[in-house]
Amino acid sequence: MTQKEIIVLTGTNSQVIIDAGECAEILHWGKPVSGDIASFCSSLLRPVPYGRLDNDVAMTLAPELGRGVFSSPCLEGHRNGADWAPVFTMTEIKSNSHSVTLTSEDALAGLRMITELSLDKQDVMKTRHSLINIKSTPYQINRLANTLPLPARAAELMTYYGRWVHEFQTVRQPLQQGGYQQENRRGRTSHEHYPALVAGTRHFDEMQGDVYGFHFAWSGNHRLRVDVKADGRRYMQAEVIYLPGEITLQQGEELTTPWLYASYSDQGLNSMSHQFHSHVRESILDKQIINTARPIHLNTWEGIYFEHDPDYIMEMATQSAQMGVERFIIDDGWFKGRNGDKAALGDWFLDAHKYPNGLTPIIDHVRELGMEFGLWFEPEMINKESDLYRQHPDWLLAVEGYEQPTGRNQYVIDLQNDDAFNYLYERLDHFLTQYAIDYIKWDMNREVVQPAHNGQAAGHQQVVRYYQLVDKIRAAHPKVDIESCAAGGGRIDFEVLKRTHRFWPSDNNDALERQSIQRGMSYFFPPEVMGSHIGSSHCHSTRRRHSIEFRGLTAIFGHMGIELDPVKELQEEKQGFERYIKLHKALRPLLHTGRTWRVPSDDEAHQIHVVVANNQSEAVVMLAQLAMPTNSLSGHLCIPGLDRTAIYRVSILDKPSNYNEIVNYQPFWTEDSCELSGEWCEDVGLTMPILDAESAILIKLEKL
Ligand code: GLA
């Protein structure tokens, strides 16, 4: 056994203190403390009450039943019925001030566990376990979970729910005995169970409270649990849901869990988001995305759906370029026999009827117009009505003998089948090699049922093989940007983001719905990875109508694009697209590098979104009126994050066309501009104008 050690990991505004002896327990995760920490830790020794085990039992990073931790254990597995209650003992501790690697072993059960945990300068912690079978017989794993403790004052949760066209919805609930559990069994990250949650002190909000944010970086089935133990201690646990019999380790083989990311802040949700956004920018995103302006998209989907006519598409491209679009993407409908959503998935060959002259003339045209070119794929999917299925009916991810339900008329391809994997790689590689393609939209439009390879469960391995396929494409074509889409926001998580550049948060382009979807997504993701498109005035998924101003302002706060047929749009609308494209380009450097603040308002019908430059030289504020104003006066707008000692010029950049018609008069500062100190803006604020429901204004602050 190793010596007992107190390990201190230090971030910028947080600290983790770990007591590592036979096993490892986090004693403190919160504000940084200094002094003789190792000796101070003795103040935390617990009493042992009657009626329980006779010794104190630590709530470790890897809870074990055999050690007397009656919580959800870190590992459930067995060796043909034996070795099912392992107790690991530390054999090696390697640490520095930011990270620790703990190795422990149970020689009887024949298992070794390696736990990695680090805390970076952005105050984001990440942890994972690897389990290795060191005995000669196979070891079967049912569960392997990552566990982090929460303090007793973490009494409230913010969790997520959603569905197709309604992603990233948040809900608050008390954290009490009985805890919280979420299970995702849909085979992809899912619209329903985004793998993240926040625990915090009672009534934590955007600006205050101790909060602990968690994000489980995995694009398949998962379970998240937050529990209150009978003794009052609390913990958060995240794991992959392995299907029966799915994971067996032969001697020397290992299973590594996904990373569980976590971040603590004592200043509420905004500050937690700043930490996650900085971490994503520093450590997850491809540096290419940081160093180049995110090009404005025109995506053809809602413009033409499956109706592809090359001349018409070229006209769409011409008009897109005139509006200032920088990347033109042909969505679904371009490949052989793809005239609707019932057939052709898998047949990744250009449709020669639709494109008799090939793709090159279109790509050349797009490039001559100064735009990049992108193309849609849905590699993991197959329709039974396809040449691929007729040739390879055995490539389905399915259990033989069952007729599984379809989703959007399609099935999933078994990526563990090497021939299928290689075929998909070859097809993607062919297009990326043959054509000047800068971007692919990688879709995944159905959920996974009965995932099997050679009859055995393969849900976990399917996800691993998906990562491998993307990685292989990225390695061969490192300059190609990839968007992760899964019928909108069905595959959005940090692990996908390591290998892609952008997400499609939702198939819902309704600006009102997008306000809440983008807000929910903003807790963990910075705006530059959030695709946000102006759709047509009559929204295709909700049938609502919105002004170009409301649609435009909602779309500029992400990675902006347009999703319609510009050829058919009225002149007035086109001028609107042009205006918001110009506005986005002017604000893009600020929006895509600055700090995002979600500002609370007394009126729940308001949504206020602020982005402040890192050097505090400028800021933009979107005040969106989501529903009818609750009161006849709109209250004060307080703007956080500014340089409190500086003077800012505050002016309106954009407003609804009826802005002056709906009141006797609006606040005077919105007509011209005013000069205010950062301190005034933050603590006193400005009178907000009166807006109609489903409209917004954009305010600019420039430091003088
Ligand atoms: C999914 C995507 C859409 C579009 C269609 C094409 O639904 O989310 O944006 O690409 O597929 O079939």
mmCIF file of C-alpha atoms in Angstrom, residues 76-294:
data_model
loop_
_atom_site.group_PDB
_atom_site.id
_atom_site.type_symbol
_atom_site.label_atom_id
_atom_site.label_comp_id
_atom_site.label_asym_id
_atom_site.label_seq_id
_atom_site.Cartn_x
_atom_site.Cartn_y
_atom_site.Cartn_z
ATOM 1 C CA GLU A 76 -20.611 -3.908 -11.264
ATOM 2 C CA GLY A 77 -19.140 -6.933 -12.959
ATOM 3 C CA HIS A 78 -18.158 -10.529 -12.463
ATOM 4 C CA ARG A 79 -16.063 -13.429 -13.663
ATOM 5 C CA ASN A 80 -18.633 -16.061 -14.357
ATOM 6 C CA GLY A 81 -20.308 -15.206 -11.083
ATOM 7 C CA ALA A 82 -17.101 -14.625 -9.077
ATOM 8 C CA ASP A 83 -15.007 -11.518 -8.352
ATOM 9 C CA TRP A 84 -18.152 -9.416 -8.219
ATOM 10 C CA ALA A 85 -17.418 -7.365 -5.078
ATOM 11 C CA PRO A 86 -13.927 -6.000 -5.626
ATOM 12 C CA VAL A 87 -12.143 -3.767 -3.135
ATOM 13 C CA PHE A 88 -9.341 -1.798 -4.729
ATOM 14 C CA THR A 89 -6.261 -0.732 -2.812
ATOM 15 C CA MET A 90 -4.033 2.069 -3.984
ATOM 16 C CA THR A 91 -0.746 0.986 -5.509
ATOM 17 C CA GLU A 92 0.487 4.199 -7.085
ATOM 18 C CA ILE A 93 -0.252 7.904 -6.901
ATOM 19 C CA LYS A 94 1.154 10.311 -9.455
ATOM 20 C CA SER A 95 0.240 13.940 -9.112
ATOM 21 C CA ASN A 96 1.168 17.532 -9.829
ATOM 22 C CA SER A 97 -0.690 20.723 -8.996
ATOM 23 C CA HIS A 98 -3.273 20.205 -11.752
ATOM 24 C CA SER A 99 -3.764 16.485 -12.126
ATOM 25 C CA VAL A 100 -3.570 13.157 -10.415
ATOM 26 C CA THR A 101 -3.478 9.574 -11.638
ATOM 27 C CA LEU A 102 -4.415 6.970 -9.080
ATOM 28 C CA THR A 103 -3.746 3.308 -9.678
ATOM 29 C CA SER A 104 -5.350 0.721 -7.463
ATOM 30 C CA GLU A 105 -5.687 -3.001 -7.574
ATOM 31 C CA ASP A 106 -7.643 -5.901 -6.222
ATOM 32 C CA ALA A 107 -5.296 -8.864 -6.664
ATOM 33 C CA LEU A 108 -7.977 -11.321 -5.498
ATOM 34 C CA ALA A 109 -10.525 -10.189 -8.054
ATOM 35 C CA GLY A 110 -7.773 -9.726 -10.623
ATOM 36 C CA LEU A 111 -8.613 -6.132 -11.489
ATOM 37 C CA ARG A 112 -6.683 -2.899 -11.762
ATOM 38 C CA MET A 113 -8.319 0.508 -11.811
ATOM 39 C CA ILE A 114 -6.728 3.734 -13.028
ATOM 40 C CA THR A 115 -8.509 6.951 -12.104
ATOM 41 C CA GLU A 116 -7.485 10.186 -13.792
ATOM 42 C CA LEU A 117 -8.618 13.527 -12.455
ATOM 43 C CA SER A 118 -7.477 17.020 -13.380
ATOM 44 C CA LEU A 119 -8.456 20.610 -12.738
ATOM 45 C CA ASP A 120 -7.394 23.205 -15.290
ATOM 46 C CA LYS A 121 -6.869 26.964 -15.206
ATOM 47 C CA GLN A 122 -10.424 27.452 -16.478
ATOM 48 C CA ASP A 123 -11.638 25.655 -13.321
ATOM 49 C CA VAL A 124 -12.962 22.701 -15.288
ATOM 50 C CA MET A 125 -12.305 19.341 -13.722
ATOM 51 C CA LYS A 126 -12.408 16.114 -15.683
ATOM 52 C CA THR A 127 -12.237 12.558 -14.502
ATOM 53 C CA ARG A 128 -12.476 9.026 -15.876
ATOM 54 C CA HIS A 129 -11.685 5.451 -14.881
ATOM 55 C CA SER A 130 -9.947 2.673 -16.781
ATOM 56 C CA LEU A 131 -10.494 -0.897 -15.632
ATOM 57 C CA ILE A 132 -8.014 -3.599 -16.602
ATOM 58 C CA ASN A 133 -8.501 -7.336 -16.262
ATOM 59 C CA ILE A 134 -5.285 -8.804 -14.876
ATOM 60 C CA LYS A 135 -6.452 -12.397 -14.507
ATOM 61 C CA SER A 136 -6.464 -15.027 -17.216
ATOM 62 C CA THR A 137 -10.245 -15.538 -17.368
ATOM 63 C CA PRO A 138 -12.643 -13.049 -18.968
ATOM 64 C CA TYR A 139 -14.244 -10.368 -16.816
ATOM 65 C CA GLN A 140 -17.715 -9.155 -17.646
ATOM 66 C CA ILE A 141 -18.641 -5.550 -16.863
ATOM 67 C CA ASN A 142 -22.201 -4.374 -16.291
ATOM 68 C CA ARG A 143 -21.452 -0.882 -15.001
ATOM 69 C CA LEU A 144 -18.438 1.399 -14.579
ATOM 70 C CA ALA A 145 -19.315 4.823 -13.207
ATOM 71 C CA ASN A 146 -17.562 8.104 -12.411
ATOM 72 C CA THR A 147 -18.473 9.619 -9.074
ATOM 73 C CA LEU A 148 -17.908 13.097 -7.656
ATOM 74 C CA PRO A 149 -19.057 14.348 -4.263
ATOM 75 C CA LEU A 150 -21.337 17.321 -3.706
ATOM 76 C CA PRO A 151 -21.495 19.347 -0.501
ATOM 77 C CA ALA A 152 -24.619 19.094 1.638
ATOM 78 C CA ARG A 153 -25.567 22.646 0.651
ATOM 79 C CA ALA A 154 -26.131 21.476 -2.944
ATOM 80 C CA ALA A 155 -29.872 21.393 -2.444
ATOM 81 C CA GLU A 156 -31.273 22.216 -5.857
ATOM 82 C CA LEU A 157 -30.830 20.943 -9.401
ATOM 83 C CA MET A 158 -31.168 22.342 -12.872
ATOM 84 C CA THR A 159 -31.673 19.445 -15.274
ATOM 85 C CA TYR A 160 -32.531 19.140 -18.937
ATOM 86 C CA TYR A 161 -35.374 17.686 -20.949
ATOM 87 C CA GLY A 162 -36.495 18.113 -24.534
ATOM 88 C CA ARG A 163 -37.560 16.464 -27.744
ATOM 89 C CA TRP A 164 -37.141 16.914 -31.476
ATOM 90 C CA VAL A 165 -37.621 20.635 -32.352
ATOM 91 C CA HIS A 166 -37.671 21.452 -28.610
ATOM 92 C CA GLU A 167 -34.157 20.762 -27.352
ATOM 93 C CA PHE A 168 -32.244 22.055 -24.296
ATOM 94 C CA GLN A 169 -35.197 22.840 -22.042
ATOM 95 C CA THR A 170 -34.265 23.278 -18.402
ATOM 96 C CA VAL A 171 -36.202 22.488 -15.248
ATOM 97 C CA ARG A 172 -35.488 23.194 -11.574
ATOM 98 C CA GLN A 173 -36.124 20.763 -8.746
ATOM 99 C CA PRO A 174 -35.056 20.271 -5.150
ATOM 100 C CA LEU A 175 -32.312 17.755 -4.471
ATOM 101 C CA GLN A 176 -33.421 15.658 -1.553
ATOM 102 C CA GLN A 177 -33.577 12.057 -0.339
ATOM 103 C CA GLY A 178 -34.512 9.932 -3.318
ATOM 104 C CA GLY A 179 -32.252 11.967 -5.558
ATOM 105 C CA TYR A 180 -32.452 12.383 -9.280
ATOM 106 C CA GLN A 181 -31.778 9.949 -12.084
ATOM 107 C CA GLN A 182 -31.845 10.325 -15.830
ATOM 108 C CA GLU A 183 -31.419 7.479 -18.285
ATOM 109 C CA ASN A 184 -30.846 7.820 -21.974
ATOM 110 C CA ARG A 185 -31.377 4.631 -23.961
ATOM 111 C CA ARG A 186 -31.816 6.184 -27.402
ATOM 112 C CA GLY A 187 -28.396 5.247 -28.739
ATOM 113 C CA ARG A 188 -27.270 8.805 -29.430
ATOM 114 C CA THR A 189 -26.702 11.754 -27.089
ATOM 115 C CA SER A 190 -30.413 12.416 -27.594
ATOM 116 C CA HIS A 191 -32.767 15.377 -27.707
ATOM 117 C CA GLU A 192 -34.471 14.113 -24.578
ATOM 118 C CA HIS A 193 -31.622 13.597 -22.135
ATOM 119 C CA TYR A 194 -28.798 16.017 -22.805
ATOM 120 C CA PRO A 195 -26.019 14.566 -20.597
ATOM 121 C CA ALA A 196 -25.513 17.458 -18.229
ATOM 122 C CA LEU A 197 -26.954 19.003 -15.083
ATOM 123 C CA VAL A 198 -26.183 21.626 -12.484
ATOM 124 C CA ALA A 199 -26.426 21.213 -8.714
ATOM 125 C CA GLY A 200 -26.245 24.212 -6.424
ATOM 126 C CA THR A 201 -27.214 25.999 -3.279
ATOM 127 C CA ARG A 202 -30.895 26.757 -2.813
ATOM 128 C CA HIS A 203 -32.161 29.407 -5.269
ATOM 129 C CA PHE A 204 -28.901 29.573 -7.196
ATOM 130 C CA ASP A 205 -29.361 31.669 -10.288
ATOM 131 C CA GLU A 206 -27.464 33.271 -13.125
ATOM 132 C CA MET A 207 -25.650 35.751 -10.888
ATOM 133 C CA GLN A 208 -25.281 34.082 -7.504
ATOM 134 C CA GLY A 209 -25.033 30.850 -5.594
ATOM 135 C CA ASP A 210 -22.571 27.989 -5.403
ATOM 136 C CA VAL A 211 -23.044 25.860 -8.496
ATOM 137 C CA TYR A 212 -21.521 22.583 -9.664
ATOM 138 C CA GLY A 213 -22.019 21.927 -13.367
ATOM 139 C CA PHE A 214 -21.539 18.424 -14.825
ATOM 140 C CA HIS A 215 -21.259 17.300 -18.426
ATOM 141 C CA PHE A 216 -20.823 13.660 -19.413
ATOM 142 C CA ALA A 217 -18.950 13.527 -22.709
ATOM 143 C CA TRP A 218 -20.560 10.559 -24.420
ATOM 144 C CA SER A 219 -22.724 10.252 -27.535
ATOM 145 C CA GLY A 220 -24.745 7.191 -26.591
ATOM 146 C CA ASN A 221 -26.703 5.648 -23.754
ATOM 147 C CA HIS A 222 -25.978 7.073 -20.345
ATOM 148 C CA ARG A 223 -27.204 7.334 -16.797
ATOM 149 C CA LEU A 224 -26.783 10.426 -14.621
ATOM 150 C CA ARG A 225 -27.544 10.193 -10.955
ATOM 151 C CA VAL A 226 -27.448 12.698 -8.119
ATOM 152 C CA ASP A 227 -28.157 11.164 -4.767
ATOM 153 C CA VAL A 228 -28.555 12.138 -1.148
ATOM 154 C CA LYS A 229 -27.257 9.365 1.065
ATOM 155 C CA ALA A 230 -29.018 8.387 4.266
ATOM 156 C CA ASP A 231 -26.214 10.116 6.207
ATOM 157 C CA GLY A 232 -26.727 13.400 4.314
ATOM 158 C CA ARG A 233 -23.696 13.168 2.033
ATOM 159 C CA ARG A 234 -24.380 13.802 -1.637
ATOM 160 C CA TYR A 235 -22.772 12.730 -4.881
ATOM 161 C CA MET A 236 -23.111 12.916 -8.618
ATOM 162 C CA GLN A 237 -22.500 9.883 -10.786
ATOM 163 C CA ALA A 238 -22.306 9.453 -14.556
ATOM 164 C CA GLU A 239 -21.906 6.290 -16.583
ATOM 165 C CA VAL A 240 -22.472 4.654 -19.914
ATOM 166 C CA ILE A 241 -25.413 2.258 -19.883
ATOM 167 C CA TYR A 242 -23.852 -0.955 -21.149
ATOM 168 C CA LEU A 243 -26.274 -3.403 -22.682
ATOM 169 C CA PRO A 244 -26.379 -6.988 -21.362
ATOM 170 C CA GLY A 245 -23.202 -8.906 -22.110
ATOM 171 C CA GLU A 246 -21.755 -6.036 -24.072
ATOM 172 C CA ILE A 247 -18.457 -5.565 -22.252
ATOM 173 C CA THR A 248 -16.128 -8.480 -21.605
ATOM 174 C CA LEU A 249 -12.454 -7.924 -20.881
ATOM 175 C CA GLN A 250 -9.974 -10.624 -21.735
ATOM 176 C CA GLN A 251 -6.707 -10.709 -19.807
ATOM 177 C CA GLY A 252 -4.822 -7.447 -20.286
ATOM 178 C CA GLU A 253 -7.765 -5.682 -21.917
ATOM 179 C CA GLU A 254 -9.120 -2.454 -20.533
ATOM 180 C CA LEU A 255 -12.301 -0.420 -20.558
ATOM 181 C CA THR A 256 -12.058 3.344 -20.233
ATOM 182 C CA THR A 257 -15.082 5.430 -19.318
ATOM 183 C CA PRO A 258 -15.918 8.684 -21.080
ATOM 184 C CA TRP A 259 -14.742 11.868 -19.379
ATOM 185 C CA LEU A 260 -17.002 13.412 -16.802
ATOM 186 C CA TYR A 261 -16.449 17.193 -16.892
ATOM 187 C CA ALA A 262 -17.343 19.316 -13.882
ATOM 188 C CA SER A 263 -16.942 22.913 -12.850
ATOM 189 C CA TYR A 264 -17.559 24.766 -9.599
ATOM 190 C CA SER A 265 -18.342 28.445 -9.240
ATOM 191 C CA ASP A 266 -19.393 30.495 -6.232
ATOM 192 C CA GLN A 267 -20.952 33.119 -8.501
ATOM 193 C CA GLY A 268 -23.837 31.378 -10.151
ATOM 194 C CA LEU A 269 -24.517 30.008 -13.595
ATOM 195 C CA ASN A 270 -22.955 32.759 -15.707
ATOM 196 C CA SER A 271 -19.625 32.257 -14.086
ATOM 197 C CA MET A 272 -19.916 28.460 -14.485
ATOM 198 C CA SER A 273 -20.637 28.968 -18.186
ATOM 199 C CA HIS A 274 -17.618 31.266 -18.559
ATOM 200 C CA GLN A 275 -15.493 28.436 -17.207
ATOM 201 C CA PHE A 276 -16.969 25.819 -19.532
ATOM 202 C CA HIS A 277 -16.796 28.181 -22.528
ATOM 203 C CA SER A 278 -13.132 28.966 -21.837
ATOM 204 C CA HIS A 279 -12.380 25.278 -21.425
ATOM 205 C CA VAL A 280 -14.106 24.450 -24.712
ATOM 206 C CA ARG A 281 -12.173 27.215 -26.473
ATOM 207 C CA GLU A 282 -8.845 26.273 -24.902
ATOM 208 C CA SER A 283 -8.959 22.512 -24.754
ATOM 209 C CA ILE A 284 -11.713 21.027 -26.887
ATOM 210 C CA LEU A 285 -12.087 23.030 -30.069
ATOM 211 C CA ASP A 286 -9.904 22.496 -33.053
ATOM 212 C CA LYS A 287 -7.608 25.554 -33.068
ATOM 213 C CA GLN A 288 -8.675 26.169 -36.655
ATOM 214 C CA ILE A 289 -12.066 27.287 -35.385
ATOM 215 C CA ILE A 290 -10.514 29.769 -32.989
ATOM 216 C CA ASN A 291 -8.289 31.320 -35.583
ATOM 217 C CA THR A 292 -10.734 31.737 -38.437
ATOM 218 C CA ALA A 293 -14.000 33.616 -38.673
ATOM 219 C CA ARG A 294 -16.914 31.206 -38.774
#
